[in-house]
Amino acid sequence: MSIKNAAAIVGVGDIELEDGKVKDGLSVMQIQAIAAKRALDDAGLSKSDVDGLFVAGLWGVPGVGTFPSVVMGEYLGIEPNYTDSTQIGGSSFEAHIGHAAAAIQAGLCEVALILYGSTQKSERSRSLAGRPPTFTAQYETPFGLPSPAGAYAMAANRHMHQYGTTNEDLAEIAVATRKWAQLNPFATKRDTISIEDVLQSPMITDPLHLLDCCLVTDGAGAVVLVSPERAKDCRKKPVWILGQGEAHSHWSIQAMPDLTVTSAAQSGKRAFEMAGVGHDDIDFVEIYDSFTITVLLTLESLGFCKRGEGGDFVKNQRTAPGGDFPMNTNGGGLSYAHPGMYGIFLIIEAVRQLRGECGERQVKEAKIGLVNGTGGTLSSTSVVILGRD
Amino acid sequence: MDEIMKPLPIIDNDSKFFWEGCEKNKLFIQQCQSCSLHIFYPRILCPHCGEENVTWVEASGEGTIYSYTIARRAGGPAFKGDLPYCVALVELEEGVRMMTNIIDTDMEAIHCNQKVKVVFQKVGEMALPMFTPV
Ligand SMILES: [Zn+2]
């Protein structure tokens, strides 16, 4: 069963940040409401049209359970026919796209709203401490792994050991991504950096330097997905779901089968097969960049290059503006924003690229884009391939 | 200033035998009697074949470093005094991987595939399985 062309994205919305923070002390519920309103306005729809609600987040009213879609449904005044709080980390929203398209195809809803918000930077709620040492965390937290950076660092060390990948290779990604951020007025970090700057930045957990790590910011995003029938009446031209796949291979890093291959190998394969396109058909990619190593492993796992050749693939600023492999065109989690679960912003950027709304950073003739989300400690992945008419 | 307590394992019905073994300086892992594969962390059924026929066996305590990182920023305030320290994934001879610390060695000389053996380290009221190069 395929969901190819079963649904289209017709609306996206987000909010402005100042130095990585929301303005005027807005709350996590307020920013989600603003992003939702903007996405619906973008589509030419209103909240009364929404009959499918998809919400995941790290926030919640303290107490038993967090019920994200239920809480936001109440706040927004939406009583959906179809509800989904799938929480698989930063890739949740790419999974939501697949679930929403399937629900739309099955006739269970027509207008799906996908939502995310975080005020982690304003709240100063993020630290490197692991989870409380209970259940499966009892075998990890007592050893003091900086979380989650340490898990990604172990993946990087293993890749370096197996394939001779270097810190310079990883730094290429950070530098290229910053160049895209310099073309995006909404990006948090826009000053020029060099490979040397990345290598000279403080070591967080070997071999990852500060500039190999994503930002810690606030942020909110919303995406509106509709049936082909409803897409005809929307303000913006449709961006079609051509293919989607999702997978998870482990939860804790000690259980990852191979630290150099993510489950994007499976989720990506399914997305490509569903879309019926090949790697050469992809005009640009938005790859989850929690850390530089996340990108390198994902490019290999998706099959853009062979295993172990990620370092060569990104050399000489190939993924930067003007390079032949446009990647993370908003400046990514490394330089644009990273509010904890970044996946929804990859979708929003891909939609804007396909609509030709990206100004200075616009990828010329962008017709097909690939979005990859990665969640947890390289635990979950979801891939969406999007295209325009 | 009071020292911040290190987070210690909160024992449950899956892990009780494992942590009690560590207390006696023995490293127990599970083995499935249906498919004969080893299992870590401990659980009520085999994640390989799905059967419930799992038993405890004592591991040799020897293995190799599959990967590692040297923490330069602490994974929580309780670990600040230990910086820099090594967190590793050790692959036991029996084929399972576990997270641990590599101790009593030159941090800068640690590498993947390095041979290590278990040493039990007292932390608070518990003994944690850590590893050191052989
Ligand atoms: Zn078994």
JSON list of N, CA, C and O in Angstrom, two decimals, chain A residues 306-356:
[
{"chain": "A", "resi": 306, "resn": "LYS", "atom": "N", "xyz": [28.52, 5.60, -0.64]},
{"chain": "A", "resi": 306, "resn": "LYS", "atom": "CA", "xyz": [28.75, 4.29, -0.03]},
{"chain": "A", "resi": 306, "resn": "LYS", "atom": "C", "xyz": [29.08, 4.43, 1.45]},
{"chain": "A", "resi": 306, "resn": "LYS", "atom": "O", "xyz": [29.54, 5.48, 1.89]},
{"chain": "A", "resi": 307, "resn": "ARG", "atom": "N", "xyz": [28.91, 3.35, 2.19]},
{"chain": "A", "resi": 307, "resn": "ARG", "atom": "CA", "xyz": [29.30, 3.30, 3.61]},
{"chain": "A", "resi": 307, "resn": "ARG", "atom": "C", "xyz": [30.77, 3.66, 3.73]},
{"chain": "A", "resi": 307, "resn": "ARG", "atom": "O", "xyz": [31.61, 3.10, 3.02]},
{"chain": "A", "resi": 308, "resn": "GLY", "atom": "N", "xyz": [31.04, 4.60, 4.62]},
{"chain": "A", "resi": 308, "resn": "GLY", "atom": "CA", "xyz": [32.43, 4.99, 4.87]},
{"chain": "A", "resi": 308, "resn": "GLY", "atom": "C", "xyz": [32.92, 6.12, 4.00]},
{"chain": "A", "resi": 308, "resn": "GLY", "atom": "O", "xyz": [33.99, 6.66, 4.23]},
{"chain": "A", "resi": 309, "resn": "GLU", "atom": "N", "xyz": [32.12, 6.50, 3.00]},
{"chain": "A", "resi": 309, "resn": "GLU", "atom": "CA", "xyz": [32.57, 7.54, 2.06]},
{"chain": "A", "resi": 309, "resn": "GLU", "atom": "C", "xyz": [31.93, 8.90, 2.31]},
{"chain": "A", "resi": 309, "resn": "GLU", "atom": "O", "xyz": [32.06, 9.83, 1.51]},
{"chain": "A", "resi": 310, "resn": "GLY", "atom": "N", "xyz": [31.23, 9.02, 3.45]},
{"chain": "A", "resi": 310, "resn": "GLY", "atom": "CA", "xyz": [30.58, 10.28, 3.78]},
{"chain": "A", "resi": 310, "resn": "GLY", "atom": "C", "xyz": [31.55, 11.46, 3.86]},
{"chain": "A", "resi": 310, "resn": "GLY", "atom": "O", "xyz": [31.23, 12.57, 3.45]},
{"chain": "A", "resi": 311, "resn": "GLY", "atom": "N", "xyz": [32.73, 11.19, 4.39]},
{"chain": "A", "resi": 311, "resn": "GLY", "atom": "CA", "xyz": [33.74, 12.25, 4.50]},
{"chain": "A", "resi": 311, "resn": "GLY", "atom": "C", "xyz": [34.12, 12.81, 3.14]},
{"chain": "A", "resi": 311, "resn": "GLY", "atom": "O", "xyz": [34.15, 14.03, 2.94]},
{"chain": "A", "resi": 312, "resn": "ASP", "atom": "N", "xyz": [34.37, 11.92, 2.19]},
{"chain": "A", "resi": 312, "resn": "ASP", "atom": "CA", "xyz": [34.71, 12.36, 0.83]},
{"chain": "A", "resi": 312, "resn": "ASP", "atom": "C", "xyz": [33.52, 13.08, 0.18]},
{"chain": "A", "resi": 312, "resn": "ASP", "atom": "O", "xyz": [33.69, 14.05, -0.54]},
{"chain": "A", "resi": 313, "resn": "PHE", "atom": "N", "xyz": [32.33, 12.58, 0.48]},
{"chain": "A", "resi": 313, "resn": "PHE", "atom": "CA", "xyz": [31.13, 13.13, -0.14]},
{"chain": "A", "resi": 313, "resn": "PHE", "atom": "C", "xyz": [30.93, 14.61, 0.18]},
{"chain": "A", "resi": 313, "resn": "PHE", "atom": "O", "xyz": [30.54, 15.39, -0.67]},
{"chain": "A", "resi": 314, "resn": "VAL", "atom": "N", "xyz": [31.20, 14.99, 1.44]},
{"chain": "A", "resi": 314, "resn": "VAL", "atom": "CA", "xyz": [30.93, 16.38, 1.85]},
{"chain": "A", "resi": 314, "resn": "VAL", "atom": "C", "xyz": [32.13, 17.30, 1.68]},
{"chain": "A", "resi": 314, "resn": "VAL", "atom": "O", "xyz": [32.06, 18.49, 1.98]},
{"chain": "A", "resi": 315, "resn": "LYS", "atom": "N", "xyz": [33.25, 16.77, 1.19]},
{"chain": "A", "resi": 315, "resn": "LYS", "atom": "CA", "xyz": [34.48, 17.56, 1.04]},
{"chain": "A", "resi": 315, "resn": "LYS", "atom": "C", "xyz": [34.30, 18.75, 0.11]},
{"chain": "A", "resi": 315, "resn": "LYS", "atom": "O", "xyz": [33.43, 18.76, -0.75]},
{"chain": "A", "resi": 316, "resn": "ASN", "atom": "N", "xyz": [35.18, 19.75, 0.30]},
{"chain": "A", "resi": 316, "resn": "ASN", "atom": "CA", "xyz": [35.22, 20.94, -0.55]},
{"chain": "A", "resi": 316, "resn": "ASN", "atom": "C", "xyz": [33.89, 21.68, -0.60]},
{"chain": "A", "resi": 316, "resn": "ASN", "atom": "O", "xyz": [33.50, 22.18, -1.65]},
{"chain": "A", "resi": 317, "resn": "GLN", "atom": "N", "xyz": [33.18, 21.69, 0.55]},
{"chain": "A", "resi": 317, "resn": "GLN", "atom": "CA", "xyz": [31.96, 22.50, 0.68]},
{"chain": "A", "resi": 317, "resn": "GLN", "atom": "C", "xyz": [30.91, 22.13, -0.36]},
{"chain": "A", "resi": 317, "resn": "GLN", "atom": "O", "xyz": [30.17, 22.99, -0.87]},
{"chain": "A", "resi": 318, "resn": "ARG", "atom": "N", "xyz": [30.84, 20.85, -0.64]},
{"chain": "A", "resi": 318, "resn": "ARG", "atom": "CA", "xyz": [29.90, 20.38, -1.66]},
{"chain": "A", "resi": 318, "resn": "ARG", "atom": "C", "xyz": [28.45, 20.68, -1.30]},
{"chain": "A", "resi": 318, "resn": "ARG", "atom": "O", "xyz": [27.59, 20.83, -2.17]},
{"chain": "A", "resi": 319, "resn": "THR", "atom": "N", "xyz": [28.13, 20.72, 0.02]},
{"chain": "A", "resi": 319, "resn": "THR", "atom": "CA", "xyz": [26.73, 20.91, 0.44]},
{"chain": "A", "resi": 319, "resn": "THR", "atom": "C", "xyz": [26.40, 22.38, 0.69]},
{"chain": "A", "resi": 319, "resn": "THR", "atom": "O", "xyz": [25.28, 22.70, 1.09]},
{"chain": "A", "resi": 320, "resn": "ALA", "atom": "N", "xyz": [27.36, 23.27, 0.47]},
{"chain": "A", "resi": 320, "resn": "ALA", "atom": "CA", "xyz": [27.16, 24.71, 0.73]},
{"chain": "A", "resi": 320, "resn": "ALA", "atom": "C", "xyz": [26.40, 25.37, -0.43]},
{"chain": "A", "resi": 320, "resn": "ALA", "atom": "O", "xyz": [26.23, 24.76, -1.48]},
{"chain": "A", "resi": 321, "resn": "PRO", "atom": "N", "xyz": [25.94, 26.62, -0.23]},
{"chain": "A", "resi": 321, "resn": "PRO", "atom": "CA", "xyz": [25.33, 27.35, -1.36]},
{"chain": "A", "resi": 321, "resn": "PRO", "atom": "C", "xyz": [26.29, 27.36, -2.54]},
{"chain": "A", "resi": 321, "resn": "PRO", "atom": "O", "xyz": [27.48, 27.61, -2.37]},
{"chain": "A", "resi": 322, "resn": "GLY", "atom": "N", "xyz": [25.76, 27.06, -3.72]},
{"chain": "A", "resi": 322, "resn": "GLY", "atom": "CA", "xyz": [26.61, 27.01, -4.92]},
{"chain": "A", "resi": 322, "resn": "GLY", "atom": "C", "xyz": [27.22, 25.65, -5.15]},
{"chain": "A", "resi": 322, "resn": "GLY", "atom": "O", "xyz": [27.76, 25.39, -6.23]},
{"chain": "A", "resi": 323, "resn": "GLY", "atom": "N", "xyz": [27.20, 24.77, -4.16]},
{"chain": "A", "resi": 323, "resn": "GLY", "atom": "CA", "xyz": [27.73, 23.41, -4.34]},
{"chain": "A", "resi": 323, "resn": "GLY", "atom": "C", "xyz": [26.74, 22.56, -5.11]},
{"chain": "A", "resi": 323, "resn": "GLY", "atom": "O", "xyz": [25.60, 22.98, -5.35]},
{"chain": "A", "resi": 324, "resn": "ASP", "atom": "N", "xyz": [27.15, 21.36, -5.49]},
{"chain": "A", "resi": 324, "resn": "ASP", "atom": "CA", "xyz": [26.23, 20.58, -6.33]},
{"chain": "A", "resi": 324, "resn": "ASP", "atom": "C", "xyz": [25.30, 19.68, -5.52]},
{"chain": "A", "resi": 324, "resn": "ASP", "atom": "O", "xyz": [24.55, 18.88, -6.09]},
{"chain": "A", "resi": 325, "resn": "PHE", "atom": "N", "xyz": [25.30, 19.82, -4.18]},
{"chain": "A", "resi": 325, "resn": "PHE", "atom": "CA", "xyz": [24.41, 19.02, -3.35]},
{"chain": "A", "resi": 325, "resn": "PHE", "atom": "C", "xyz": [23.82, 19.90, -2.25]},
{"chain": "A", "resi": 325, "resn": "PHE", "atom": "O", "xyz": [24.26, 19.87, -1.10]},
{"chain": "A", "resi": 326, "resn": "PRO", "atom": "N", "xyz": [22.81, 20.73, -2.59]},
{"chain": "A", "resi": 326, "resn": "PRO", "atom": "CA", "xyz": [22.25, 21.66, -1.61]},
{"chain": "A", "resi": 326, "resn": "PRO", "atom": "C", "xyz": [21.65, 20.91, -0.42]},
{"chain": "A", "resi": 326, "resn": "PRO", "atom": "O", "xyz": [20.80, 20.04, -0.61]},
{"chain": "A", "resi": 327, "resn": "MET", "atom": "N", "xyz": [22.11, 21.25, 0.79]},
{"chain": "A", "resi": 327, "resn": "MET", "atom": "CA", "xyz": [21.68, 20.52, 1.98]},
{"chain": "A", "resi": 327, "resn": "MET", "atom": "C", "xyz": [21.48, 21.48, 3.14]},
{"chain": "A", "resi": 327, "resn": "MET", "atom": "O", "xyz": [22.31, 22.36, 3.37]},
{"chain": "A", "resi": 328, "resn": "ASN", "atom": "N", "xyz": [20.39, 21.29, 3.85]},
{"chain": "A", "resi": 328, "resn": "ASN", "atom": "CA", "xyz": [20.09, 22.08, 5.05]},
{"chain": "A", "resi": 328, "resn": "ASN", "atom": "C", "xyz": [20.13, 23.58, 4.75]},
{"chain": "A", "resi": 328, "resn": "ASN", "atom": "O", "xyz": [20.89, 24.36, 5.33]},
{"chain": "A", "resi": 329, "resn": "THR", "atom": "N", "xyz": [19.23, 23.94, 3.85]},
{"chain": "A", "resi": 329, "resn": "THR", "atom": "CA", "xyz": [19.25, 25.23, 3.19]},
{"chain": "A", "resi": 329, "resn": "THR", "atom": "C", "xyz": [18.74, 26.40, 4.04]},
{"chain": "A", "resi": 329, "resn": "THR", "atom": "O", "xyz": [18.83, 27.55, 3.62]},
{"chain": "A", "resi": 330, "resn": "ASN", "atom": "N", "xyz": [18.21, 26.10, 5.23]},
{"chain": "A", "resi": 330, "resn": "ASN", "atom": "CA", "xyz": [17.82, 27.19, 6.14]},
{"chain": "A", "resi": 330, "resn": "ASN", "atom": "C", "xyz": [18.93, 27.48, 7.15]},
{"chain": "A", "resi": 330, "resn": "ASN", "atom": "O", "xyz": [18.82, 28.41, 7.94]},
{"chain": "A", "resi": 331, "resn": "GLY", "atom": "N", "xyz": [19.99, 26.69, 7.13]},
{"chain": "A", "resi": 331, "resn": "GLY", "atom": "CA", "xyz": [21.05, 26.83, 8.13]},
{"chain": "A", "resi": 331, "resn": "GLY", "atom": "C", "xyz": [21.01, 25.73, 9.18]},
{"chain": "A", "resi": 331, "resn": "GLY", "atom": "O", "xyz": [21.85, 25.69, 10.08]},
{"chain": "A", "resi": 332, "resn": "GLY", "atom": "N", "xyz": [19.99, 24.87, 9.08]},
{"chain": "A", "resi": 332, "resn": "GLY", "atom": "CA", "xyz": [19.96, 23.64, 9.88]},
{"chain": "A", "resi": 332, "resn": "GLY", "atom": "C", "xyz": [19.86, 23.83, 11.38]},
{"chain": "A", "resi": 332, "resn": "GLY", "atom": "O", "xyz": [19.77, 24.95, 11.90]},
{"chain": "A", "resi": 333, "resn": "GLY", "atom": "N", "xyz": [19.88, 22.71, 12.07]},
{"chain": "A", "resi": 333, "resn": "GLY", "atom": "CA", "xyz": [19.91, 22.73, 13.53]},
{"chain": "A", "resi": 333, "resn": "GLY", "atom": "C", "xyz": [21.25, 23.27, 14.04]},
{"chain": "A", "resi": 333, "resn": "GLY", "atom": "O", "xyz": [21.35, 23.76, 15.16]},
{"chain": "A", "resi": 334, "resn": "LEU", "atom": "N", "xyz": [22.26, 23.21, 13.19]},
{"chain": "A", "resi": 334, "resn": "LEU", "atom": "CA", "xyz": [23.58, 23.69, 13.59]},
{"chain": "A", "resi": 334, "resn": "LEU", "atom": "C", "xyz": [23.64, 25.21, 13.66]},
{"chain": "A", "resi": 334, "resn": "LEU", "atom": "O", "xyz": [24.38, 25.76, 14.47]},
{"chain": "A", "resi": 335, "resn": "SER", "atom": "N", "xyz": [22.88, 25.91, 12.78]},
{"chain": "A", "resi": 335, "resn": "SER", "atom": "CA", "xyz": [23.02, 27.37, 12.72]},
{"chain": "A", "resi": 335, "resn": "SER", "atom": "C", "xyz": [21.70, 28.15, 12.65]},
{"chain": "A", "resi": 335, "resn": "SER", "atom": "O", "xyz": [21.67, 29.33, 12.97]},
{"chain": "A", "resi": 336, "resn": "TYR", "atom": "N", "xyz": [20.61, 27.49, 12.24]},
{"chain": "A", "resi": 336, "resn": "TYR", "atom": "CA", "xyz": [19.33, 28.21, 12.17]},
{"chain": "A", "resi": 336, "resn": "TYR", "atom": "C", "xyz": [18.64, 28.18, 13.54]},
{"chain": "A", "resi": 336, "resn": "TYR", "atom": "O", "xyz": [18.49, 29.19, 14.21]},
{"chain": "A", "resi": 337, "resn": "ALA", "atom": "N", "xyz": [18.22, 27.00, 13.98]},
{"chain": "A", "resi": 337, "resn": "ALA", "atom": "CA", "xyz": [17.54, 26.86, 15.27]},
{"chain": "A", "resi": 337, "resn": "ALA", "atom": "C", "xyz": [17.45, 25.37, 15.58]},
{"chain": "A", "resi": 337, "resn": "ALA", "atom": "O", "xyz": [17.41, 24.54, 14.66]},
{"chain": "A", "resi": 338, "resn": "HIS", "atom": "N", "xyz": [17.41, 25.03, 16.85]},
{"chain": "A", "resi": 338, "resn": "HIS", "atom": "CA", "xyz": [17.17, 23.63, 17.22]},
{"chain": "A", "resi": 338, "resn": "HIS", "atom": "C", "xyz": [16.45, 23.57, 18.57]},
{"chain": "A", "resi": 338, "resn": "HIS", "atom": "O", "xyz": [17.06, 23.49, 19.62]},
{"chain": "A", "resi": 339, "resn": "PRO", "atom": "N", "xyz": [15.11, 23.61, 18.49]},
{"chain": "A", "resi": 339, "resn": "PRO", "atom": "CA", "xyz": [14.33, 23.62, 19.72]},
{"chain": "A", "resi": 339, "resn": "PRO", "atom": "C", "xyz": [14.02, 22.23, 20.26]},
{"chain": "A", "resi": 339, "resn": "PRO", "atom": "O", "xyz": [12.87, 21.92, 20.57]},
{"chain": "A", "resi": 340, "resn": "GLY", "atom": "N", "xyz": [15.00, 21.37, 20.37]},
{"chain": "A", "resi": 340, "resn": "GLY", "atom": "CA", "xyz": [14.80, 20.06, 21.02]},
{"chain": "A", "resi": 340, "resn": "GLY", "atom": "C", "xyz": [14.42, 18.96, 20.05]},
{"chain": "A", "resi": 340, "resn": "GLY", "atom": "O", "xyz": [15.12, 17.98, 19.90]},
{"chain": "A", "resi": 341, "resn": "MET", "atom": "N", "xyz": [13.26, 19.11, 19.40]},
{"chain": "A", "resi": 341, "resn": "MET", "atom": "CA", "xyz": [12.84, 18.17, 18.36]},
{"chain": "A", "resi": 341, "resn": "MET", "atom": "C", "xyz": [12.72, 18.99, 17.08]},
{"chain": "A", "resi": 341, "resn": "MET", "atom": "O", "xyz": [11.77, 19.75, 16.90]},
{"chain": "A", "resi": 342, "resn": "TYR", "atom": "N", "xyz": [13.68, 18.81, 16.20]},
{"chain": "A", "resi": 342, "resn": "TYR", "atom": "CA", "xyz": [13.85, 19.76, 15.09]},
{"chain": "A", "resi": 342, "resn": "TYR", "atom": "C", "xyz": [13.08, 19.38, 13.83]},
{"chain": "A", "resi": 342, "resn": "TYR", "atom": "O", "xyz": [12.94, 20.18, 12.90]},
{"chain": "A", "resi": 343, "resn": "GLY", "atom": "N", "xyz": [12.58, 18.15, 13.77]},
{"chain": "A", "resi": 343, "resn": "GLY", "atom": "CA", "xyz": [12.09, 17.60, 12.51]},
{"chain": "A", "resi": 343, "resn": "GLY", "atom": "C", "xyz": [11.07, 18.42, 11.75]},
{"chain": "A", "resi": 343, "resn": "GLY", "atom": "O", "xyz": [11.05, 18.41, 10.51]},
{"chain": "A", "resi": 344, "resn": "ILE", "atom": "N", "xyz": [10.21, 19.16, 12.44]},
{"chain": "A", "resi": 344, "resn": "ILE", "atom": "CA", "xyz": [9.15, 19.89, 11.72]},
{"chain": "A", "resi": 344, "resn": "ILE", "atom": "C", "xyz": [9.73, 21.02, 10.88]},
{"chain": "A", "resi": 344, "resn": "ILE", "atom": "O", "xyz": [9.20, 21.38, 9.83]},
{"chain": "A", "resi": 345, "resn": "PHE", "atom": "N", "xyz": [10.87, 21.56, 11.31]},
{"chain": "A", "resi": 345, "resn": "PHE", "atom": "CA", "xyz": [11.47, 22.69, 10.60]},
{"chain": "A", "resi": 345, "resn": "PHE", "atom": "C", "xyz": [12.13, 22.25, 9.29]},
{"chain": "A", "resi": 345, "resn": "PHE", "atom": "O", "xyz": [12.26, 23.05, 8.36]},
{"chain": "A", "resi": 346, "resn": "LEU", "atom": "N", "xyz": [12.52, 20.99, 9.23]},
{"chain": "A", "resi": 346, "resn": "LEU", "atom": "CA", "xyz": [13.04, 20.44, 7.97]},
{"chain": "A", "resi": 346, "resn": "LEU", "atom": "C", "xyz": [11.94, 20.39, 6.92]},
{"chain": "A", "resi": 346, "resn": "LEU", "atom": "O", "xyz": [12.16, 20.70, 5.75]},
{"chain": "A", "resi": 347, "resn": "ILE", "atom": "N", "xyz": [10.75, 20.01, 7.36]},
{"chain": "A", "resi": 347, "resn": "ILE", "atom": "CA", "xyz": [9.60, 19.94, 6.44]},
{"chain": "A", "resi": 347, "resn": "ILE", "atom": "C", "xyz": [9.22, 21.34, 5.98]},
{"chain": "A", "resi": 347, "resn": "ILE", "atom": "O", "xyz": [8.99, 21.58, 4.78]},
{"chain": "A", "resi": 348, "resn": "ILE", "atom": "N", "xyz": [9.17, 22.27, 6.93]},
{"chain": "A", "resi": 348, "resn": "ILE", "atom": "CA", "xyz": [8.78, 23.65, 6.60]},
{"chain": "A", "resi": 348, "resn": "ILE", "atom": "C", "xyz": [9.74, 24.25, 5.57]},
{"chain": "A", "resi": 348, "resn": "ILE", "atom": "O", "xyz": [9.32, 24.85, 4.58]},
{"chain": "A", "resi": 349, "resn": "GLU", "atom": "N", "xyz": [11.03, 24.03, 5.77]},
{"chain": "A", "resi": 349, "resn": "GLU", "atom": "CA", "xyz": [12.02, 24.57, 4.82]},
{"chain": "A", "resi": 349, "resn": "GLU", "atom": "C", "xyz": [11.87, 23.92, 3.44]},
{"chain": "A", "resi": 349, "resn": "GLU", "atom": "O", "xyz": [11.94, 24.59, 2.42]},
{"chain": "A", "resi": 350, "resn": "ALA", "atom": "N", "xyz": [11.65, 22.60, 3.43]},
{"chain": "A", "resi": 350, "resn": "ALA", "atom": "CA", "xyz": [11.51, 21.90, 2.14]},
{"chain": "A", "resi": 350, "resn": "ALA", "atom": "C", "xyz": [10.30, 22.43, 1.37]},
{"chain": "A", "resi": 350, "resn": "ALA", "atom": "O", "xyz": [10.36, 22.64, 0.15]},
{"chain": "A", "resi": 351, "resn": "VAL", "atom": "N", "xyz": [9.21, 22.67, 2.09]},
{"chain": "A", "resi": 351, "resn": "VAL", "atom": "CA", "xyz": [8.00, 23.20, 1.44]},
{"chain": "A", "resi": 351, "resn": "VAL", "atom": "C", "xyz": [8.29, 24.59, 0.85]},
{"chain": "A", "resi": 351, "resn": "VAL", "atom": "O", "xyz": [7.93, 24.89, -0.29]},
{"chain": "A", "resi": 352, "resn": "ARG", "atom": "N", "xyz": [8.96, 25.43, 1.62]},
{"chain": "A", "resi": 352, "resn": "ARG", "atom": "CA", "xyz": [9.26, 26.79, 1.13]},
{"chain": "A", "resi": 352, "resn": "ARG", "atom": "C", "xyz": [10.19, 26.73, -0.09]},
{"chain": "A", "resi": 352, "resn": "ARG", "atom": "O", "xyz": [10.03, 27.53, -1.03]},
{"chain": "A", "resi": 353, "resn": "GLN", "atom": "N", "xyz": [11.14, 25.81, -0.08]},
{"chain": "A", "resi": 353, "resn": "GLN", "atom": "CA", "xyz": [12.02, 25.66, -1.25]},
{"chain": "A", "resi": 353, "resn": "GLN", "atom": "C", "xyz": [11.21, 25.23, -2.47]},
{"chain": "A", "resi": 353, "resn": "GLN", "atom": "O", "xyz": [11.39, 25.77, -3.56]},
{"chain": "A", "resi": 354, "resn": "LEU", "atom": "N", "xyz": [10.32, 24.28, -2.29]},
{"chain": "A", "resi": 354, "resn": "LEU", "atom": "CA", "xyz": [9.54, 23.77, -3.44]},
{"chain": "A", "resi": 354, "resn": "LEU", "atom": "C", "xyz": [8.56, 24.81, -3.97]},
{"chain": "A", "resi": 354, "resn": "LEU", "atom": "O", "xyz": [8.18, 24.79, -5.14]},
{"chain": "A", "resi": 355, "resn": "ARG", "atom": "N", "xyz": [8.17, 25.74, -3.09]},
{"chain": "A", "resi": 355, "resn": "ARG", "atom": "CA", "xyz": [7.29, 26.83, -3.53]},
{"chain": "A", "resi": 355, "resn": "ARG", "atom": "C", "xyz": [8.06, 28.00, -4.14]},
{"chain": "A", "resi": 355, "resn": "ARG", "atom": "O", "xyz": [7.46, 28.94, -4.65]},
{"chain": "A", "resi": 356, "resn": "GLY", "atom": "N", "xyz": [9.38, 27.98, -3.98]},
{"chain": "A", "resi": 356, "resn": "GLY", "atom": "CA", "xyz": [10.20, 29.09, -4.48]},
{"chain": "A", "resi": 356, "resn": "GLY", "atom": "C", "xyz": [10.11, 30.33, -3.63]},
{"chain": "A", "resi": 356, "resn": "GLY", "atom": "O", "xyz": [10.19, 31.46, -4.12]}
]
